[in-house]
The first five atom37 places (N, CA, C, CB, O) and aatype in JSON, in Angstrom:
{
  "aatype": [20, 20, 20, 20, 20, 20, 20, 20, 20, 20, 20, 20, 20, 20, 20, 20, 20, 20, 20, 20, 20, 20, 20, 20, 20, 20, 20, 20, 20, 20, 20, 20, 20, 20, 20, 20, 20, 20, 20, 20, 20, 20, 20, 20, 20, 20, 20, 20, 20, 20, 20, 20, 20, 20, 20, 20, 20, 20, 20, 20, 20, 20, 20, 20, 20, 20, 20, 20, 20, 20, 20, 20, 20, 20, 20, 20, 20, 20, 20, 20, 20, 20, 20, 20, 20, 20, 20],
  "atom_mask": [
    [1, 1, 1, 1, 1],
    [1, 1, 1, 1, 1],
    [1, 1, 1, 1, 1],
    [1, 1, 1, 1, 1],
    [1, 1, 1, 1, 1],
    [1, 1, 1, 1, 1],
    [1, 1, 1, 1, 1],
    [1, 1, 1, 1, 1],
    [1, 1, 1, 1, 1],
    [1, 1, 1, 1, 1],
    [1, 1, 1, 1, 1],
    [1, 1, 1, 1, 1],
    [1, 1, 1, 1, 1],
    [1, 1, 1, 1, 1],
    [1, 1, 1, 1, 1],
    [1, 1, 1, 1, 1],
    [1, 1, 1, 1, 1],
    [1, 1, 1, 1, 1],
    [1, 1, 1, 1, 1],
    [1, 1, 1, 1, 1],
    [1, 1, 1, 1, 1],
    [1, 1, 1, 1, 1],
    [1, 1, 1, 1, 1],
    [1, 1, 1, 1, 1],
    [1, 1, 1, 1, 1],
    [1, 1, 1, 1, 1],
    [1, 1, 1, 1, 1],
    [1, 1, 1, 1, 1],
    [1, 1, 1, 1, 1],
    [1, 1, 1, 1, 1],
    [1, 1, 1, 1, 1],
    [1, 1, 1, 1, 1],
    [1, 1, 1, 1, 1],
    [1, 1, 1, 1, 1],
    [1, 1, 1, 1, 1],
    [1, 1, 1, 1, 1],
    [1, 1, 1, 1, 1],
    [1, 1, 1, 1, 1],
    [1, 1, 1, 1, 1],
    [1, 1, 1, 1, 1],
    [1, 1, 1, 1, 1],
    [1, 1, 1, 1, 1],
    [1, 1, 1, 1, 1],
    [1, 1, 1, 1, 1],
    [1, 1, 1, 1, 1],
    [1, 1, 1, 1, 1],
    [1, 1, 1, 1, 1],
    [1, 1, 1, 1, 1],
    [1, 1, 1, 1, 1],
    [1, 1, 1, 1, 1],
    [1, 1, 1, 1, 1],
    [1, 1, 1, 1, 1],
    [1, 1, 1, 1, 1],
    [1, 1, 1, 1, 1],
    [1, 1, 1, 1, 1],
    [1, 1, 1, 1, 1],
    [1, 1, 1, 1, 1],
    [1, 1, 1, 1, 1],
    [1, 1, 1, 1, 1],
    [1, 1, 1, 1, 1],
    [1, 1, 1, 1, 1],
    [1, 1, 1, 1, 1],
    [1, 1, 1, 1, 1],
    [1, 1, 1, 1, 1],
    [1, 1, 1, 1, 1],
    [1, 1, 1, 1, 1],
    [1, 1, 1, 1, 1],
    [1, 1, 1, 1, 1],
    [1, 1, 1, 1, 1],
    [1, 1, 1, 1, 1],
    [1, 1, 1, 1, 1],
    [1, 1, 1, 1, 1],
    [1, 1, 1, 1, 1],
    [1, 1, 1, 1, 1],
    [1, 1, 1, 1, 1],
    [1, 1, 1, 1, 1],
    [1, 1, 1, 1, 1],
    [1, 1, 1, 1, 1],
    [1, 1, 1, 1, 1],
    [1, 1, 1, 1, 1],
    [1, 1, 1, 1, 1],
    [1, 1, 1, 1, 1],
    [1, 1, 1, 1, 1],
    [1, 1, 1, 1, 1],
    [1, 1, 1, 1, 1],
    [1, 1, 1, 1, 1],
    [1, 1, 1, 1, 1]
  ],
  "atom_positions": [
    [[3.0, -7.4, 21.62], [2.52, -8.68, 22.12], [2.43, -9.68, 20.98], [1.17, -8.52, 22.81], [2.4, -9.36, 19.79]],
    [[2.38, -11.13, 21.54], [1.81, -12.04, 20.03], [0.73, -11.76, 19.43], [1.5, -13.46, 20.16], [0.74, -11.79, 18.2]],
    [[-0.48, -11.42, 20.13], [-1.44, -11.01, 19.69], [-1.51, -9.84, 18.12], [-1.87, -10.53, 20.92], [-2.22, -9.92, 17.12]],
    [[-0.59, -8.97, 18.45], [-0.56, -7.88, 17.75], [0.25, -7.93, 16.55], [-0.2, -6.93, 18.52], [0.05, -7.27, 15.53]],
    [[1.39, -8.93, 16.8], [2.19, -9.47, 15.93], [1.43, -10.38, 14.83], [3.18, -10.19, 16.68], [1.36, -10.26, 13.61]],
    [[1.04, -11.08, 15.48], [0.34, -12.18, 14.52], [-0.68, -11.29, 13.52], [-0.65, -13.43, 15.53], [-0.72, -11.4, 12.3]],
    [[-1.22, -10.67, 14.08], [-2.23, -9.21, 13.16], [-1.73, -8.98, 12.12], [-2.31, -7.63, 13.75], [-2.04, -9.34, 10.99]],
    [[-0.55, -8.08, 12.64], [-0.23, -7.6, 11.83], [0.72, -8.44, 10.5], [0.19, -6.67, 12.51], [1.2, -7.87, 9.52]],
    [[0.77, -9.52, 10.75], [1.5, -9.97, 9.98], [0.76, -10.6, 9.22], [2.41, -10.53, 10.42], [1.29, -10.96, 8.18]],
    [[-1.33, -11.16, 9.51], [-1.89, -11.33, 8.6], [-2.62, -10.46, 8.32], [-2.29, -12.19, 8.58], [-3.63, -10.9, 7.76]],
    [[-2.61, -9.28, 8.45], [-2.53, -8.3, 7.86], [-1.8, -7.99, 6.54], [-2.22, -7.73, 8.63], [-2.4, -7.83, 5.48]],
    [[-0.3, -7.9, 6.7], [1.08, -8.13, 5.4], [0.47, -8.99, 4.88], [2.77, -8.67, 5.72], [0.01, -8.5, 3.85]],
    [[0.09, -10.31, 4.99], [-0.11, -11.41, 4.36], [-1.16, -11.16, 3.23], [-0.48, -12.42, 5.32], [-0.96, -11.27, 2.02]],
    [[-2.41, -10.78, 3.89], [-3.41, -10.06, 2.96], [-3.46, -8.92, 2.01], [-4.19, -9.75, 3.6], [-4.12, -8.89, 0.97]],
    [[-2.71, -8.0, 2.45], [-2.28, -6.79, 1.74], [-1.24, -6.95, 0.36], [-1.55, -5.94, 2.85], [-1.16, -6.33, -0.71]],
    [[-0.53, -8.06, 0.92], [0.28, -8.98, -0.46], [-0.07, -9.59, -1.7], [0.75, -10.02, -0.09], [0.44, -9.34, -2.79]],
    [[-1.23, -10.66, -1.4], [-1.48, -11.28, -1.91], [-3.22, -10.07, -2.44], [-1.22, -12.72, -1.12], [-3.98, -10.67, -3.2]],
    [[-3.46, -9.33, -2.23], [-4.12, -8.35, -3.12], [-3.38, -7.75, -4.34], [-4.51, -7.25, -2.32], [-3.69, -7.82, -5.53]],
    [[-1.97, -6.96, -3.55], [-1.28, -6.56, -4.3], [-0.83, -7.16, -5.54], [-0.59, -6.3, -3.7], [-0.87, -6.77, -6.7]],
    [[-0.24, -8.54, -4.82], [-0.12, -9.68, -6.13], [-1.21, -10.12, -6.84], [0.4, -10.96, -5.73], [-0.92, -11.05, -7.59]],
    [[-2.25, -9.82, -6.87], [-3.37, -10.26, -7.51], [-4.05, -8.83, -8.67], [-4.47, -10.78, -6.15], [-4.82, -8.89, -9.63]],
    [[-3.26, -7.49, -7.93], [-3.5, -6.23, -8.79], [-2.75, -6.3, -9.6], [-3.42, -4.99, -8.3], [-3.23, -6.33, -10.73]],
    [[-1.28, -6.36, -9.49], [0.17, -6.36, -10.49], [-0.41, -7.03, -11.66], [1.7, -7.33, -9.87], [-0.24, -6.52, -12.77]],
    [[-1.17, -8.24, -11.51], [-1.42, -8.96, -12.91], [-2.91, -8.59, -13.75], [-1.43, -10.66, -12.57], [-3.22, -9.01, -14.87]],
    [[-3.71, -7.66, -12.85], [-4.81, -7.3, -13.59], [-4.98, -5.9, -13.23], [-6.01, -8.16, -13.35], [-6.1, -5.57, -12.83]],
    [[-4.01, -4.97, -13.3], [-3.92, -3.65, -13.53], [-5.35, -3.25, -14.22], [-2.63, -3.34, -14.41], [-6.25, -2.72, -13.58]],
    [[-5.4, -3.45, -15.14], [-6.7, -2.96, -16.71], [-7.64, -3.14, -15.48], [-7.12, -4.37, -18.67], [-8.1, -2.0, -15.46]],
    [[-8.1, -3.63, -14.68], [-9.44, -3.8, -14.26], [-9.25, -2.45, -13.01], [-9.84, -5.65, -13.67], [-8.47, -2.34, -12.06]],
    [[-10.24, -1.63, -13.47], [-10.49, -0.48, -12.39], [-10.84, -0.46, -10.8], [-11.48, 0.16, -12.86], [-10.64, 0.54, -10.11]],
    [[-11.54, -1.97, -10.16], [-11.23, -1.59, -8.98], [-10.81, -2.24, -8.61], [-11.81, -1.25, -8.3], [-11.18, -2.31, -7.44]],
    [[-9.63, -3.45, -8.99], [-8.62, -4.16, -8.77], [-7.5, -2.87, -8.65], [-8.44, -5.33, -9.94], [-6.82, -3.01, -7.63]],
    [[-7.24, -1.99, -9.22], [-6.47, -0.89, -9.06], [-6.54, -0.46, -8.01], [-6.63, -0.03, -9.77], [-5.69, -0.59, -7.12]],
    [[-7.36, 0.02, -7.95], [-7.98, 0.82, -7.05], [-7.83, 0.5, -5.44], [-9.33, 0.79, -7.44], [-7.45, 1.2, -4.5]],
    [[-8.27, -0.84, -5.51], [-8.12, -1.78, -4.16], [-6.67, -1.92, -4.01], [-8.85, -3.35, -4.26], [-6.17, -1.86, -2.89]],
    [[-5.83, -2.15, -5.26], [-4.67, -2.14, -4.53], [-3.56, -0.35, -4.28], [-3.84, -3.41, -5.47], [-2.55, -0.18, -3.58]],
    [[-4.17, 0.49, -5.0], [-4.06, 1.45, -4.33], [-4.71, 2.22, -3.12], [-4.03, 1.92, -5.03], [-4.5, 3.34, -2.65]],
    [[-5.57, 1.21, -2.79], [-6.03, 1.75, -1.5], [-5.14, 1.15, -0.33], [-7.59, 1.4, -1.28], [-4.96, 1.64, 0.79]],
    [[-4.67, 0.03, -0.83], [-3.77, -1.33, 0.21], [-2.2, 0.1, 0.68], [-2.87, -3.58, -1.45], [-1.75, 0.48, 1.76]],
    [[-1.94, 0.38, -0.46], [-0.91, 1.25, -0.54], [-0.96, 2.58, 0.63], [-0.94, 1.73, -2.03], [-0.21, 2.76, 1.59]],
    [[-2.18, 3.44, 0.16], [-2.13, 4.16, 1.28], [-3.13, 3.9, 2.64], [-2.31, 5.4, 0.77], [-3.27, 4.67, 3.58]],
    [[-3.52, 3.07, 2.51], [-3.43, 2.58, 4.36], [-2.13, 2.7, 4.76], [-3.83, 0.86, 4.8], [-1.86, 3.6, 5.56]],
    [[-1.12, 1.82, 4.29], [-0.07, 1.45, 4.38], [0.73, 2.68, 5.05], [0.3, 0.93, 3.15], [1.27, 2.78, 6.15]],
    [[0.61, 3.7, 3.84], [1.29, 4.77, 4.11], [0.6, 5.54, 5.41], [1.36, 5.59, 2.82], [1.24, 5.86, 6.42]],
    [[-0.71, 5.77, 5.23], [-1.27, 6.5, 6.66], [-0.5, 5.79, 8.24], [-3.26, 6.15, 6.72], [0.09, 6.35, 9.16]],
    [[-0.75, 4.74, 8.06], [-0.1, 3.52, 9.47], [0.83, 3.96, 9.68], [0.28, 1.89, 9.34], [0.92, 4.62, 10.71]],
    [[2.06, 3.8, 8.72], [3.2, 4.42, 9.0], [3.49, 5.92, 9.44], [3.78, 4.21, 8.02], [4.05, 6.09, 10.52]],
    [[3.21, 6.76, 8.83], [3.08, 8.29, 9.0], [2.14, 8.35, 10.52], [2.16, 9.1, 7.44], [2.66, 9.07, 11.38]],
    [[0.99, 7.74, 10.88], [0.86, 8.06, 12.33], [1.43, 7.5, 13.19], [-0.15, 8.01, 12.75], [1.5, 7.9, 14.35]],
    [[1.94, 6.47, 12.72], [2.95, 5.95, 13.63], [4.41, 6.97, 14.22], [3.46, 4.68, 12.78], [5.1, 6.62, 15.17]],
    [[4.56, 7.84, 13.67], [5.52, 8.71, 13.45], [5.0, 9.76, 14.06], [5.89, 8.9, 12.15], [5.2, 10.19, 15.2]],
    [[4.28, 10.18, 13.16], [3.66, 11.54, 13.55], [3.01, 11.65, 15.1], [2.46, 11.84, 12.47], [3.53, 12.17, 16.09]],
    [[1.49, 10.89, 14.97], [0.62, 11.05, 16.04], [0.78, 10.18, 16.93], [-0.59, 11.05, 15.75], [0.15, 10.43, 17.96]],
    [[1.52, 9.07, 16.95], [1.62, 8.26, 18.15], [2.99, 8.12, 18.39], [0.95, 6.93, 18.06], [3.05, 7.95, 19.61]],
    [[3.85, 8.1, 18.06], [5.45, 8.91, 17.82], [5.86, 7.26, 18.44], [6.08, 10.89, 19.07], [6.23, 7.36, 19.61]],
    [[5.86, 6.24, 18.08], [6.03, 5.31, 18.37], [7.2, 4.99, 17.26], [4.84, 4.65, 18.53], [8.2, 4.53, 17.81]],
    [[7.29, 5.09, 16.12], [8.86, 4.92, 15.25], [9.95, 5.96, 15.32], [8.65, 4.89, 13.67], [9.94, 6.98, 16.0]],
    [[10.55, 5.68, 14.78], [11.69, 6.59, 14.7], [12.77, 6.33, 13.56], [12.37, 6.55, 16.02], [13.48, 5.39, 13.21]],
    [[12.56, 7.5, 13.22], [13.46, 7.36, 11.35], [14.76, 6.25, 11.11], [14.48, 9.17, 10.9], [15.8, 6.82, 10.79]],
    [[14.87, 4.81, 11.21], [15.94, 3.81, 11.28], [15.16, 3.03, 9.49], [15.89, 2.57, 13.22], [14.12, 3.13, 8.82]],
    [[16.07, 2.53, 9.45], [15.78, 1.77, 8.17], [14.22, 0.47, 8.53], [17.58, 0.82, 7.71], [13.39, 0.28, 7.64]],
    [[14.15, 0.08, 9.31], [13.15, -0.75, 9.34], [11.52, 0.15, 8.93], [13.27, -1.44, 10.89], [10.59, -0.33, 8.28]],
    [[11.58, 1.75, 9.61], [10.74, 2.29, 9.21], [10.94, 3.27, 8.11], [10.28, 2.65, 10.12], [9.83, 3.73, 7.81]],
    [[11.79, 3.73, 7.45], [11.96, 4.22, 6.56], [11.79, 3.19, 4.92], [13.14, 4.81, 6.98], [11.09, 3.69, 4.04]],
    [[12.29, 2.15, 4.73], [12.11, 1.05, 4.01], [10.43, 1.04, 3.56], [12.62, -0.22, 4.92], [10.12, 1.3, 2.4]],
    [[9.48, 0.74, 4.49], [8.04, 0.42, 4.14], [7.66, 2.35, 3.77], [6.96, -0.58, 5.83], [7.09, 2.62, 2.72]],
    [[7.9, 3.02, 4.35], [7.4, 4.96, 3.58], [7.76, 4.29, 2.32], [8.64, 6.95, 4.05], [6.94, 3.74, 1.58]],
    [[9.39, 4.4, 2.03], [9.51, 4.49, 0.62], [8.69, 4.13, -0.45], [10.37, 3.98, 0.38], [8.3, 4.72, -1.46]],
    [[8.45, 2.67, 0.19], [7.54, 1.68, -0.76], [6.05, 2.83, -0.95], [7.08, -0.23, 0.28], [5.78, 3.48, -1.97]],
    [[5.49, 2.81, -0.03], [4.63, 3.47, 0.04], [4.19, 4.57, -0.6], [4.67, 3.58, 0.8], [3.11, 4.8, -1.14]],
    [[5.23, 5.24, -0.45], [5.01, 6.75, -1.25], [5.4, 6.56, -2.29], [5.68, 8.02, -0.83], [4.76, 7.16, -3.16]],
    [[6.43, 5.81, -2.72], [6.7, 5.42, -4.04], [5.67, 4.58, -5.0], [7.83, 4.71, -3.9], [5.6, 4.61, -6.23]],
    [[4.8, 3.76, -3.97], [3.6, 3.39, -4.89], [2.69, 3.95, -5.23], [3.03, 2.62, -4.64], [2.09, 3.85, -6.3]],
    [[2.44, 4.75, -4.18], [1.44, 5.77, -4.55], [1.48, 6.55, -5.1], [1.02, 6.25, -3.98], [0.34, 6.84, -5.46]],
    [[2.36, 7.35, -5.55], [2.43, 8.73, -6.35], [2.78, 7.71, -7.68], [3.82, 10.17, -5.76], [2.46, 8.39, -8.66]],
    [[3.26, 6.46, -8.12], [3.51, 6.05, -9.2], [1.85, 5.47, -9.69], [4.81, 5.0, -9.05], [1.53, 5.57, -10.88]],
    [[1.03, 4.96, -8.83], [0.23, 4.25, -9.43], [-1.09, 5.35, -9.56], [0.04, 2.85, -8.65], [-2.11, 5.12, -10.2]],
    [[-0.81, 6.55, -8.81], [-1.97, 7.81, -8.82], [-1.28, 8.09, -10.46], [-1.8, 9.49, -7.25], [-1.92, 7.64, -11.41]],
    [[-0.37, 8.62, -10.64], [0.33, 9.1, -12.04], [-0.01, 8.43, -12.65], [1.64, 9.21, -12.33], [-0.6, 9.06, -13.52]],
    [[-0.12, 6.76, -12.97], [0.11, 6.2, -14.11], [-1.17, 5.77, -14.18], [1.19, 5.26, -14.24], [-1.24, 4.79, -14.93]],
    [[-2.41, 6.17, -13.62], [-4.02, 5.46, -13.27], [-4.67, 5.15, -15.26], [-5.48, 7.22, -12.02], [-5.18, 4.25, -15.92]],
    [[-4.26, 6.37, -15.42], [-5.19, 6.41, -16.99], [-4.03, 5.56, -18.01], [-5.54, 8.51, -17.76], [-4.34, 5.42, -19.2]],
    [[-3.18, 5.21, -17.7], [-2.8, 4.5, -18.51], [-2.86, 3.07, -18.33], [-1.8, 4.9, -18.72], [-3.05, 2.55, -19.43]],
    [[-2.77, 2.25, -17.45], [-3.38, 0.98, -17.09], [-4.72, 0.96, -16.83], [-2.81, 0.46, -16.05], [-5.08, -0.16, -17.18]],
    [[-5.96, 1.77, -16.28], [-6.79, 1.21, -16.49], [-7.75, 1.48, -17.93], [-7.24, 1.34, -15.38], [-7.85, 2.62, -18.38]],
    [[-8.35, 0.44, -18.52], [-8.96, 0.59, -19.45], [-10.01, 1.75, -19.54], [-9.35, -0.5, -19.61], [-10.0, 2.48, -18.55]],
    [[-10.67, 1.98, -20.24], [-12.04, 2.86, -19.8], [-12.82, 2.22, -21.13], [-11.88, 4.97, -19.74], [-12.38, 1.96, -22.25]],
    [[-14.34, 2.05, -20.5], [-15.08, 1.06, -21.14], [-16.22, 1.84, -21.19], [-15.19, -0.32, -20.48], [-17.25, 1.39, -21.7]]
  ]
}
């Protein structure tokens, strides 16, 4: 519906402009954090979308946002102690 569309798209909108606001202050621990949390929401949504509500189906529109996803996450869980400071 529009309703759901529009959501979700300020939803993206917000989840972005966090993200873009983490990329430049990595060092700060729950600027990280927040944007690794943005990440796996991201990833959970998708995966039940699949899984438990079986509403996608493996095509590039939903395969594209996993990648990102899992690819951010296992990069920014790995690389935690080296961008954030410890004080």
């Amino acid at each position: 519906t529009g309703l759901s569309g529009r959501t979700f798209g300020v939803w993206t909108l917000l989840s972005s402009a966090i993200r873009l606001y983490g990329a430049y202050n990595l060092h700060l621990a729950p600027m990280y954090n927040i944007t690794l949390c943005t990440f796996g929401i991201a990833w959970v949504h998708f995966v039940s979308e699949f899984v438990v509500f079986r509403t996608a189906k493996i095509t590039g529109p939903f395969v594209a946002p996993c990648i990102v996803a899992t690819s951010s996450l296992i990069w920014m869980v790995s690389q935690y102690g080296y961008y954030v400071k410890k004080y």
